[in-house]
Coordinates of C-alpha atoms and ligand atoms in Angstrom, one line a residue:
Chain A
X118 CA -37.2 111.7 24.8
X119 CA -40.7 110.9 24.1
X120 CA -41.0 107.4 22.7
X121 CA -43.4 106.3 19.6
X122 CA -45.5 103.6 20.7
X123 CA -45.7 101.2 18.1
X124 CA -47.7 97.7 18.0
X125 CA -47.5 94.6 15.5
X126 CA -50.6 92.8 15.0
X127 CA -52.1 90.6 12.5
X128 CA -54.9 88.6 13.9
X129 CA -53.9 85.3 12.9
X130 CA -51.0 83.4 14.8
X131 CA -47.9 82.2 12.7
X132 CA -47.4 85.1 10.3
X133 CA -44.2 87.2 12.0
X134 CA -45.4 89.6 14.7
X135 CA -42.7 88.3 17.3
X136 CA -39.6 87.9 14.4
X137 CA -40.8 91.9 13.5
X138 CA -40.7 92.9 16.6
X139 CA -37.1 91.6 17.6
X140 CA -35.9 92.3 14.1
X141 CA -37.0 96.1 14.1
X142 CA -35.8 96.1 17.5
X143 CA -32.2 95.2 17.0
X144 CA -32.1 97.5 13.3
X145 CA -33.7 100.3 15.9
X146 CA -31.3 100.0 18.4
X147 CA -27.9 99.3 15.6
X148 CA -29.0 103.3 14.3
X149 CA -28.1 104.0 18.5
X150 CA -32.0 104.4 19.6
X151 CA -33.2 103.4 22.9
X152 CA -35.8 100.8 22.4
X153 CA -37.9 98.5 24.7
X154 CA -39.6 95.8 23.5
X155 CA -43.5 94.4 25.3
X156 CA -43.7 90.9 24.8
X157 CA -47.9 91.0 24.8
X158 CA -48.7 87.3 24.9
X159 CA -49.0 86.3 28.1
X160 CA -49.3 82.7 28.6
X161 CA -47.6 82.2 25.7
X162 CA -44.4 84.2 25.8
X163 CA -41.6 83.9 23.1
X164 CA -40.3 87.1 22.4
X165 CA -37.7 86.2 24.9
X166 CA -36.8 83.2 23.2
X167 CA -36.6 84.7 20.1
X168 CA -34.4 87.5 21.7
X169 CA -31.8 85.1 23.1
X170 CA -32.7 86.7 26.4
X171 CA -34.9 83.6 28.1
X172 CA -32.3 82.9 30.6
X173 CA -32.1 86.4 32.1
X174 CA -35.9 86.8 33.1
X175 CA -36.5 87.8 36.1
X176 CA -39.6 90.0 36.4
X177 CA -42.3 90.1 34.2
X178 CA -45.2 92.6 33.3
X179 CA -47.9 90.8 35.2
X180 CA -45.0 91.2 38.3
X181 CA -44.8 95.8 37.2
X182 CA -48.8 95.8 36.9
X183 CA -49.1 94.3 40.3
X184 CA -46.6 96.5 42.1
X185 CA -44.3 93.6 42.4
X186 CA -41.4 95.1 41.1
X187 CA -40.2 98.6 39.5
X188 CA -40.6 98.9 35.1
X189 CA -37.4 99.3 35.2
X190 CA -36.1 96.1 37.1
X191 CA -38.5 94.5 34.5
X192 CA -36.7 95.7 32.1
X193 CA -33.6 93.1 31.0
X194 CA -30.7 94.5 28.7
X195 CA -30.0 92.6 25.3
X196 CA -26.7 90.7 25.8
X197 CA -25.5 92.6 22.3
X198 CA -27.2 95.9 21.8
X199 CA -27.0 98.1 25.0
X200 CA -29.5 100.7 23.9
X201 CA -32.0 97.3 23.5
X202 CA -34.7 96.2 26.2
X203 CA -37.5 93.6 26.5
X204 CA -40.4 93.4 29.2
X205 CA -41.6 89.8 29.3
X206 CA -44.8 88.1 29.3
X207 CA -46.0 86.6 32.2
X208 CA -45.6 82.3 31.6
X209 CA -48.0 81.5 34.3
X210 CA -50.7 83.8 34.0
X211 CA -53.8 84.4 32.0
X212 CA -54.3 87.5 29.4
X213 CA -57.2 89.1 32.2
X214 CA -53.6 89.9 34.4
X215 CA -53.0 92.9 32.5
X216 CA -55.9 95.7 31.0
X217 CA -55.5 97.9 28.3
X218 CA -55.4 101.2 31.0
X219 CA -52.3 99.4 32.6
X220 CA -50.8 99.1 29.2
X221 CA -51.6 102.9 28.9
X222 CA -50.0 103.9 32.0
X223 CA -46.5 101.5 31.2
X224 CA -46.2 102.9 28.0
X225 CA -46.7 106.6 29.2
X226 CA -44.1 106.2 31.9
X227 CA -41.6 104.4 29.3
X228 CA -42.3 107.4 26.8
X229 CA -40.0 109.6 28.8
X230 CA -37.2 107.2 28.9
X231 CA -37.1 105.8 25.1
X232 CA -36.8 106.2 21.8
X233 CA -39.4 103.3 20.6
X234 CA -41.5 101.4 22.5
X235 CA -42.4 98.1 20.2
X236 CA -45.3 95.6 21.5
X237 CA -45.9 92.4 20.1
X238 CA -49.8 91.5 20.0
X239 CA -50.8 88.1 20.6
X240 CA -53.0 86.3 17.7
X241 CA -57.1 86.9 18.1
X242 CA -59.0 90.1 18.8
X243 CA -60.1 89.1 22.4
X244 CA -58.6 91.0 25.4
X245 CA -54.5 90.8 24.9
X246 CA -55.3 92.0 22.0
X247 CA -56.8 95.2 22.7
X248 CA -54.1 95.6 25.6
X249 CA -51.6 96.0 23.0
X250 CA -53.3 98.4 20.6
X251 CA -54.5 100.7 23.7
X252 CA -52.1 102.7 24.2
X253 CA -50.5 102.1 20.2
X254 CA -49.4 105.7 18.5
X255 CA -48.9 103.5 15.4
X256 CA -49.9 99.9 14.6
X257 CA -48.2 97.8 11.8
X258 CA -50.2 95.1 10.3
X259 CA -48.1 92.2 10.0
X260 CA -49.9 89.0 6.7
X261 CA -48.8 86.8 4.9
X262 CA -49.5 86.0 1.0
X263 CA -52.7 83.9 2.0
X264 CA -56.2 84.3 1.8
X265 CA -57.1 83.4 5.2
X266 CA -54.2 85.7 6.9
X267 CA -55.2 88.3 4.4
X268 CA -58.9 88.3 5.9
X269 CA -57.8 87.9 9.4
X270 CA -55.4 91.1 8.9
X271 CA -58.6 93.1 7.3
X272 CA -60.7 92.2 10.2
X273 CA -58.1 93.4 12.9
X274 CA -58.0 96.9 10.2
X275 CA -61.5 97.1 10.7
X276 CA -61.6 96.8 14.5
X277 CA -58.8 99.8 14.3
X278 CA -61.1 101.9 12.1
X279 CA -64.1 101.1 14.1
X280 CA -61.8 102.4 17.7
X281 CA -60.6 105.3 15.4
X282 CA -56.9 104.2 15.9
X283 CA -54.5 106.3 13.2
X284 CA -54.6 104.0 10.1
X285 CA -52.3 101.1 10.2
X286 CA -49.4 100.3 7.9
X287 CA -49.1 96.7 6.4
X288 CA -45.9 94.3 6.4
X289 CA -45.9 91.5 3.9
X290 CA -44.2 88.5 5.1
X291 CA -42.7 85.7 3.8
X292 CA -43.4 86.8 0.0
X293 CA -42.1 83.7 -2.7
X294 CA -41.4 85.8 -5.4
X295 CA -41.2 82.5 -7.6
X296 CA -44.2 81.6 -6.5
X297 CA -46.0 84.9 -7.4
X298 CA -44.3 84.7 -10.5
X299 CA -46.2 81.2 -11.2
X300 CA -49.4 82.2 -9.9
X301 CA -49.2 80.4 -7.3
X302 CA -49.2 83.1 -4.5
X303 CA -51.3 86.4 -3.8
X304 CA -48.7 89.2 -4.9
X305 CA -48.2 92.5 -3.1
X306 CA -50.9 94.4 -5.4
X307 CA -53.6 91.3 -4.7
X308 CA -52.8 92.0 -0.8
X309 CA -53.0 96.0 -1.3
X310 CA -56.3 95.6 -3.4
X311 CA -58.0 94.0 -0.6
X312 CA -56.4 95.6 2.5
X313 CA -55.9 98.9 0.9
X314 CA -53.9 100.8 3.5
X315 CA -49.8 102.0 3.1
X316 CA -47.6 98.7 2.9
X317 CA -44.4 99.8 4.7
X318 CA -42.5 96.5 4.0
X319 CA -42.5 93.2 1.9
X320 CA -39.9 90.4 3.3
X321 CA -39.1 87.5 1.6
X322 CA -39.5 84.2 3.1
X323 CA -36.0 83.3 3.9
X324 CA -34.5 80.1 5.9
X325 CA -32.6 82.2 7.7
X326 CA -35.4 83.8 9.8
X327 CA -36.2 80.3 11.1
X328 CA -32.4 79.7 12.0
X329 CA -31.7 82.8 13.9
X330 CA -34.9 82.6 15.7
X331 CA -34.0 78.8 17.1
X332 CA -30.0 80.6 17.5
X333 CA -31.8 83.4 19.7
X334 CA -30.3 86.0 17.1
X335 CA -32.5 87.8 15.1
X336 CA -31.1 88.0 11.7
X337 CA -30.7 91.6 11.6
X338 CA -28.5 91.3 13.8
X339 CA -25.9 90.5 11.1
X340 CA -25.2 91.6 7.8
X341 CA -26.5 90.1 4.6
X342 CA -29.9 88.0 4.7
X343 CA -32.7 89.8 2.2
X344 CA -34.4 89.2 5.2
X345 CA -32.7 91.3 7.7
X346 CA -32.0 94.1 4.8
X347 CA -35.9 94.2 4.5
X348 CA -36.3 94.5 8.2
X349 CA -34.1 97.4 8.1
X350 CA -35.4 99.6 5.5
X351 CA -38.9 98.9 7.9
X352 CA -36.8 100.2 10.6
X353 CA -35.4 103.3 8.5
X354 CA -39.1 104.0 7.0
X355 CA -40.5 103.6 10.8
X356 CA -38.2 106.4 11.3
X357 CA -39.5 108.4 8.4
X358 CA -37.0 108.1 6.0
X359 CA -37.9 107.1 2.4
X360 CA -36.6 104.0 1.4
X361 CA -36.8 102.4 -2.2
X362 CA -38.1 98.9 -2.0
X363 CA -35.9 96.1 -2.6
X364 CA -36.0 94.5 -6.3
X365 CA -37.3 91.7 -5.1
X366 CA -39.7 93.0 -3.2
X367 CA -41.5 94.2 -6.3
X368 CA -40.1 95.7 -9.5
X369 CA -42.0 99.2 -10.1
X370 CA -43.7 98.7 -6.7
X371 CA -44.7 102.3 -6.5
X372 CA -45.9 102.6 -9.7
X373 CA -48.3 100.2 -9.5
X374 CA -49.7 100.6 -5.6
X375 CA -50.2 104.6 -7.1
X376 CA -51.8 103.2 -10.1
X377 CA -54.3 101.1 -7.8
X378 CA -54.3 103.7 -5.0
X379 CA -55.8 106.4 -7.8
X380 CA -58.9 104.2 -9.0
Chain B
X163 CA -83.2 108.2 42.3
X164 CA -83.2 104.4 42.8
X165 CA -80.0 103.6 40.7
X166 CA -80.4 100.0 40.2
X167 CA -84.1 100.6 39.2
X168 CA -82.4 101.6 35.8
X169 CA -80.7 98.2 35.6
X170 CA -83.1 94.9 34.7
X171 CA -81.8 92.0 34.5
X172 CA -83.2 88.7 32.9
X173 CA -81.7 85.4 31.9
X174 CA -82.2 84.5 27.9
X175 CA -80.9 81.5 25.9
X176 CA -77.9 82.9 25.1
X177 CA -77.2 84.9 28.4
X178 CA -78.3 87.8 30.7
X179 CA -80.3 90.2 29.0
X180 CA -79.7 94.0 30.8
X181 CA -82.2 96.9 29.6
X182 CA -81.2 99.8 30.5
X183 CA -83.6 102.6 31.3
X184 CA -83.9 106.6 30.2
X185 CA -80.7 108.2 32.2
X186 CA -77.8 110.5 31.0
X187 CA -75.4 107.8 29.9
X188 CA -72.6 108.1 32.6
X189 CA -75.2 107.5 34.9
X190 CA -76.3 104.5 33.1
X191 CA -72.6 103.1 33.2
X192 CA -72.6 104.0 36.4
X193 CA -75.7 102.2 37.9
X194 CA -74.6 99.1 36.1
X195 CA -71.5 98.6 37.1
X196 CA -72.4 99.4 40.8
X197 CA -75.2 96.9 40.3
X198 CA -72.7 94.4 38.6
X199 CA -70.3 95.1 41.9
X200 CA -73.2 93.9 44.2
X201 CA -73.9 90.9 42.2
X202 CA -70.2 90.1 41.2
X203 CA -70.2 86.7 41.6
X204 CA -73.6 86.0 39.5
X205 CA -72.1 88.5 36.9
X206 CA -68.6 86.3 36.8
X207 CA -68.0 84.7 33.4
X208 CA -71.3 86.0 31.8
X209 CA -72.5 86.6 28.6
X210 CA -74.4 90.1 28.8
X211 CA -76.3 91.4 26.3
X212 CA -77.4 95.2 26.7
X213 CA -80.7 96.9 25.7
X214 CA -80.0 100.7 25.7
X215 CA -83.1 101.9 24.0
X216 CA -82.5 105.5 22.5
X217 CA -79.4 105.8 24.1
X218 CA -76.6 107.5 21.2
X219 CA -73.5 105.8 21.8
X220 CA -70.8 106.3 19.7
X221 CA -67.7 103.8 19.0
X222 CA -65.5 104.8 21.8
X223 CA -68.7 104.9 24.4
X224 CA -69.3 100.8 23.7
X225 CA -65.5 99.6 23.4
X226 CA -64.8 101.5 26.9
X227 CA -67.7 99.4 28.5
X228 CA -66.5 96.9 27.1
X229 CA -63.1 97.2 28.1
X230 CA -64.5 97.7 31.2
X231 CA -66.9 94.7 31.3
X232 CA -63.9 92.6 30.3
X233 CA -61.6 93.8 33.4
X234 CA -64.5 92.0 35.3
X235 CA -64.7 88.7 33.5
X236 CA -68.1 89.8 31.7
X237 CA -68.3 88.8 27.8
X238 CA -70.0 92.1 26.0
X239 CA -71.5 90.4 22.9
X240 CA -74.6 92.4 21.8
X241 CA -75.7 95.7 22.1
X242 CA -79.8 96.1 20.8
X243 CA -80.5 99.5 20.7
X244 CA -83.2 102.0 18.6
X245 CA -80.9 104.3 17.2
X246 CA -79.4 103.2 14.3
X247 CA -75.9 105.8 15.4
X248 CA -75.9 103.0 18.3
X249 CA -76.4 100.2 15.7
X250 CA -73.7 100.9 13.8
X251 CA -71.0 101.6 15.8
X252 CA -72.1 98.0 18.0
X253 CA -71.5 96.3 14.6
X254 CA -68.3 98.1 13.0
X255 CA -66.9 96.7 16.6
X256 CA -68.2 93.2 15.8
X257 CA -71.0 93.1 18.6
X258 CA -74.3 91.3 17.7
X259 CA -77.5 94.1 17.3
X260 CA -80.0 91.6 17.5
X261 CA -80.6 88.4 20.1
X262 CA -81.7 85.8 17.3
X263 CA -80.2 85.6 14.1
X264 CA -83.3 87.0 12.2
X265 CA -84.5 83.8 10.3
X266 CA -85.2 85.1 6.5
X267 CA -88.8 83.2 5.7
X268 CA -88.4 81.0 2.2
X269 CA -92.1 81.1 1.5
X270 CA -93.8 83.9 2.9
X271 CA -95.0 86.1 -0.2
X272 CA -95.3 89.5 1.4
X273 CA -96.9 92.3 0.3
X274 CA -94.8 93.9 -2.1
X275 CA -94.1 97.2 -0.5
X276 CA -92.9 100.4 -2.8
X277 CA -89.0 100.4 -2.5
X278 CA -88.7 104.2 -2.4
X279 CA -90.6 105.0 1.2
X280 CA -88.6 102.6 3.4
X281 CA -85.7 104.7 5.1
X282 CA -82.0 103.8 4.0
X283 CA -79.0 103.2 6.0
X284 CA -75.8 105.0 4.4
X285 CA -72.5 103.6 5.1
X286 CA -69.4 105.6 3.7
X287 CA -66.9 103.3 4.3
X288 CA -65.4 99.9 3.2
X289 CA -66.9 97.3 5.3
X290 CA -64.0 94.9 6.3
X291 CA -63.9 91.1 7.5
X292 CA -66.1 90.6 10.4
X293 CA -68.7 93.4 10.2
X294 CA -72.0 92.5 9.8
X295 CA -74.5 95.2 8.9
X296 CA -78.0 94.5 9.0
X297 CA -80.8 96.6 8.7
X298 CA -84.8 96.9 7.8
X299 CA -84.7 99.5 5.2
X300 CA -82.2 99.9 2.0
X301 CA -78.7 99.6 2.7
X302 CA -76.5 101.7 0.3
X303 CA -72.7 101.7 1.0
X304 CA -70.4 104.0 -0.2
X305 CA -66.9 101.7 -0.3
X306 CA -66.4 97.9 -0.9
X307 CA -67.7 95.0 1.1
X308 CA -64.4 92.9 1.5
X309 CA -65.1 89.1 1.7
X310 CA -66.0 87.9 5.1
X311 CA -68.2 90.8 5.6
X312 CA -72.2 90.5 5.6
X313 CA -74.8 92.6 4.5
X314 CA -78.6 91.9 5.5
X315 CA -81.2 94.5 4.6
X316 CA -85.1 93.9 4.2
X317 CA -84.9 96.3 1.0
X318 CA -82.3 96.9 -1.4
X319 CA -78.9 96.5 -1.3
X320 CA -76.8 99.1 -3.4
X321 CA -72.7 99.5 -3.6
X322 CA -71.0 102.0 -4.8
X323 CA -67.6 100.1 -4.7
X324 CA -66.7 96.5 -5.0
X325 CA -69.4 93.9 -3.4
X326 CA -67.0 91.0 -2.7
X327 CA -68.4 89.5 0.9
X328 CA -71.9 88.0 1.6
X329 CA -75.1 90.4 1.1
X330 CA -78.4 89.5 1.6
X331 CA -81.6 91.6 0.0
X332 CA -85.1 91.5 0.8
X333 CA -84.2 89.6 3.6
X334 CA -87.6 89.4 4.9
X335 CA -89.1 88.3 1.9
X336 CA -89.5 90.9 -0.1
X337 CA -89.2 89.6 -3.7
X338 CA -88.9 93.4 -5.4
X339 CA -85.5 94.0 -3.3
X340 CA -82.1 94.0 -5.6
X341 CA -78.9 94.4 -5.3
X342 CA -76.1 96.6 -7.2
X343 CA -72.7 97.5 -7.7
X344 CA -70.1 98.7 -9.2
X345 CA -68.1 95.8 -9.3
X346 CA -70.0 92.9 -8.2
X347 CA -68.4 89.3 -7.3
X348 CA -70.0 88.7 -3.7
X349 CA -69.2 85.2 -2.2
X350 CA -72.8 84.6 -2.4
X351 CA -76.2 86.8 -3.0
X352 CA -79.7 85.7 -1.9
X353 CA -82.9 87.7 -2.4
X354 CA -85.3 86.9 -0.8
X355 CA -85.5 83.0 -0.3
X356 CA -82.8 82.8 -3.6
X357 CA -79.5 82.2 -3.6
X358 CA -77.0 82.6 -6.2
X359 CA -73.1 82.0 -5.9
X360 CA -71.6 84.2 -8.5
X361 CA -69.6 82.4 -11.1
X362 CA -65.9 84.2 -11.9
X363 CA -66.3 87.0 -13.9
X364 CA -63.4 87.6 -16.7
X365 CA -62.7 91.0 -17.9
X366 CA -63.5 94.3 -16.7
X367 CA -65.9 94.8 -14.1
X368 CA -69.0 96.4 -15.2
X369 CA -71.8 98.0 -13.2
X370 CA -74.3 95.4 -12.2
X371 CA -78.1 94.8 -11.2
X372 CA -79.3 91.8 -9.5
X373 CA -83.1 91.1 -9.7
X374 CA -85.6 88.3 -8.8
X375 CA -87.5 87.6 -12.1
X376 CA -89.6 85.1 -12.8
X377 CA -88.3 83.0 -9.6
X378 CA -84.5 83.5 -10.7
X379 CA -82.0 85.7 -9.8
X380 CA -80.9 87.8 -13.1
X381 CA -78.4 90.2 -13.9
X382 CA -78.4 92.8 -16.1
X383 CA -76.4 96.2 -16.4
X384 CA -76.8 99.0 -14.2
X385 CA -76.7 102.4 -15.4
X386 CA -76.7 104.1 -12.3
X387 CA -77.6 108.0 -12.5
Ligands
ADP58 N1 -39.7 85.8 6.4 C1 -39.7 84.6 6.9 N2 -39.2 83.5 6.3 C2 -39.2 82.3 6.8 N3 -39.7 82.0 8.0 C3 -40.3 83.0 8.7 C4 -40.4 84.3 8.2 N4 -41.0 85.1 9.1 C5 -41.4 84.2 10.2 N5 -41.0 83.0 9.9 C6 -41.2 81.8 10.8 O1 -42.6 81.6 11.0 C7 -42.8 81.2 12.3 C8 -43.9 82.1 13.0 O2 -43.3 83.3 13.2 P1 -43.6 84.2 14.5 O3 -42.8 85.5 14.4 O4 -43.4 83.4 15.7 O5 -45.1 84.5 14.2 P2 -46.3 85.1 15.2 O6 -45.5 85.9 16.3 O7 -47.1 86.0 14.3 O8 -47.1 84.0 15.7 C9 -41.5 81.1 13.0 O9 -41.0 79.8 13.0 C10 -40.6 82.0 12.2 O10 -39.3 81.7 12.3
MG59 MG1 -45.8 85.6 18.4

């Protein structure tokens, strides 16, 4: 196997990056892929919580760096998904624990064993950060419908131009299209205008999200949320497959990001 | 060689100053961080700013010392450098190029200088959030500039794209400077000591020219070609 390294970023805090990562984890891992999950916040882990899999930690990824322990015993098994893995964040420690070369050298030793390897970036552009991009084959953007996430997610684009990462792909979150409708929220084309770069998925803002995330049980987990359907055509288009979008997500979607993408 | 002798160190307002003198770049690295080793615990937590001189450092030269900087608790935040290869790539990763904020003088009438002999920086890209690009000559971009990002140039400013983040012309006074694009709604536009927020436009964009006349700021189409 040789895994695709994959971070979620976004710059500002609050906008999805950990409820993408465990959701394209568990529709990653349902299609019978192997798939480890970095929790990249340290000081400020929740992946786990999100997961359902707080009780079970052990070791964490400050304990591999330092030689405390093997990846692998690092490595706790979903209580559902077999084929599913998360490496947690250190509670106690600061971001300066870990350096992008150590993310490199985890990554490249977990290439051989899995399908995916997802990391979830912590908010800012300071050093946890740039741990979780390092060793990145692909990086999705994660915004929201909002000026000031909009800006933060262009920043963090530019930063990955400037270090000649491969360009990133952009996930809308948490899209009200009632609110578009009225005006009253930037739509997918205001967001592409700016950002420009391929939008792999638009997910509506959906109570359920907030639920499963208190439950421990990331919604794709189960069947019929819009939420967890958009999650999985992310999952399906990560894996190269063309998806249509949903109808929510944007009647003639294509049409009009082609339109915009020929000016 | 003396390796440390191409290290020199001084303390500034916002920090340590390091200058850096004329040695094959790996050597350079080299020589600092051994000097940084020896002095580790005066280095701890600093602010460093670094004066490479000629030096052509590219993108990934700067974000490695950085990242390298970083592992040892030192804050990279400028990088003051001659070549203008070096100057760009410190500011597309967000670094400062200068040590003081260049303070644009309101008053100072300066010789009006002829546009066309002062050198221009070419960009071709889109500037994004963050990046600040600030130069003596012309600036001319090829792409947009995306709100949040700056443009400061003691000529003129020209875009070929959409000008929709903060740009600054004749930044040093000089009254003749103006700025263009093709779409232009910047957050806000001075030249020289003027300012001018730009109200919303309706309708199609339209080329535009913005010029200092008769102490105003006025626009009028650009026809450029
Ligand atoms: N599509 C959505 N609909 C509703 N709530 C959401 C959605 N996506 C995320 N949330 C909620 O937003 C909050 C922040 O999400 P989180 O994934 O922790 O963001 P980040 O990791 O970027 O800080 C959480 O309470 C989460 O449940
Ligand atoms: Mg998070």
């Amino acid at each position: 196997m040789t895994a695709k390294i994959v971070t979620i970023s976004s710059g500002k805090g609050g906008v999805g990056k950990t409820t993408t990562v465990a959701n394209l984890a568990v529709a990653l891992a349902s299609e019978g892929k192997k798939v480890v999950c970095i929790d990249g916040d340290i000081g400020l882990r929740n992946l786990d919580v999100v997961m359902g899999l707080e009780n079970r930690i052990v070791y964490d990824i400050v304990d591999i760096v330092e030689g405390r322990c093997k990846t692998r015993q690092a490595m706790i098994r979903d209580k559902r998904l077999p084929d599913l893995f998360l490496i947690p964040a250190a509670q106690t420690r600061d971001k300066n624990a870990v350096s992008p070369s150590d993310m490199i050298r985890l990554c490249d030793e977990l290439r051989a064993e899995v399908d995916w390897v997802l990391i979830d970036s912590p908010a800012g552009i300071e050093r946890g950060f740039r741990n979780a991009i390092a060793p990145a084959d692909r990086v999705l953007i994660v915004t929201n419908p909002e000026m000031s996430a909009v800006r933060d997610a262009d920043r963090v684009i530019g930063l990955l131009e400037a270090e000649e990462k491969a360009a990133p792909s952009l996930i809308l979150n948490r899209l009200n299209p009632s609110l578009v409708r009225r005006g009253d929220m930037l739509s997918v084309e205001d967001v592409y205008d700016l950002l420009r770069i391929e939008v792999i998925g638009i997910v509506p803002e959906d109570e359920n999200v907030i639920m499963a995330s208190n439950k421990g049980m990331p919604l794709t987990l189960e069947g019929k949320s819009r939420a967890g359907q958009a999650f999985r055509n992310i999952a399906r288009r990560l894996a190269g497959e063309q998806v249509p979008f949903l109808e929510l997500e944007a009647q003639n979607l294509w049409e009009r990001l082609a339109r915009l993408g020929r000016k | 060689m003396d390796e440390t002798s191409l290290v020199q160190i001084k303390g500034i307002r916002e920090g340590l100053l390091v200058s850096l003198g004329d040695a094959a770049w790996p050597v350079l690295q080299e020589a600092l961080l051994l000097y940084i080793e020896q002095q580790a615990l005066f280095f701890k937590g600093a602010r460093l700013a670094l004066e490479v001189g000629n030096q052509i450092l590219k993108v990934a030269d700067l974000s490695a010392l950085r990242d390298v900087l970083s592992e040892r608790g030192i804050i990279l935040w400028a990088v003051i450098s001659d070549s203008p290869t070096t100057e760009s790539a410190s500011q597309l990763l967000g670094l400062a190029t200068r040590l003081h904020k260049a303070r644009p003088s309101q008053e100072a009438v300066q010789p009006v200088k002829g546009l066309d002999d002062e050198a221009a920086l070419w960009v071709h890209k889109t500037l994004r959030s963050g990046v600040r690009v600030e130069y003596a000559g012309h600036v001319v971009i090829v792409g947009d500039v995306n709100p949040g990002a700056e443009v400061i140039a003691g000529g003129s400013v020209l875009v070929w794209g959409r000008l929709r983040g903060v740009v600054h012309a004749g930044a040093e006074g000089n009254q003749s400077a103006v700025v263009c694009a093709l779409d232009l709604s910047p957050t806000q536009l001075r030249i020289a000591g003027k300012i001018a927020v730009s109200p919303r436009r309706e309708g199609k964009p339209q080329p535009e020219m913005i010029k200092l006349k008769d102490g105003r700021l006025q626009a009028e189409s650009w026809h450029p070609g």
